[in-house]
Amino acid sequence: MRLGVPDRVIDRITGWESVAAARMRARYLHVTDPMLKEAARKIAAAIWGPDAPTADKDQDNEG
């Protein structure tokens, strides 16, 4: 996940069956803060363009 590998590819590599794959991912693949920030950055860029302002939960973003 950290490398951006799609869930279905992870399932095939690990041998997880599609029925239980979501449960196995939830148990063993943990989402980190850097992963969340990267996803948020990509979503912001898709909505507002590549120069979208960024926000960080660890800083004062009140402008």
JSON list of C-alpha atoms in Angstrom, two decimals, residues 55 57 61:
[
{"chain": "A", "resi": 55, "resn": "ALA", "atom": "CA", "xyz": [-2.88, 21.81, 5.01]},
{"chain": "A", "resi": 57, "resn": "LYS", "atom": "CA", "xyz": [-3.03, 18.66, 10.86]},
{"chain": "A", "resi": 61, "resn": "ASN", "atom": "CA", "xyz": [-3.84, 26.31, 9.05]}
]
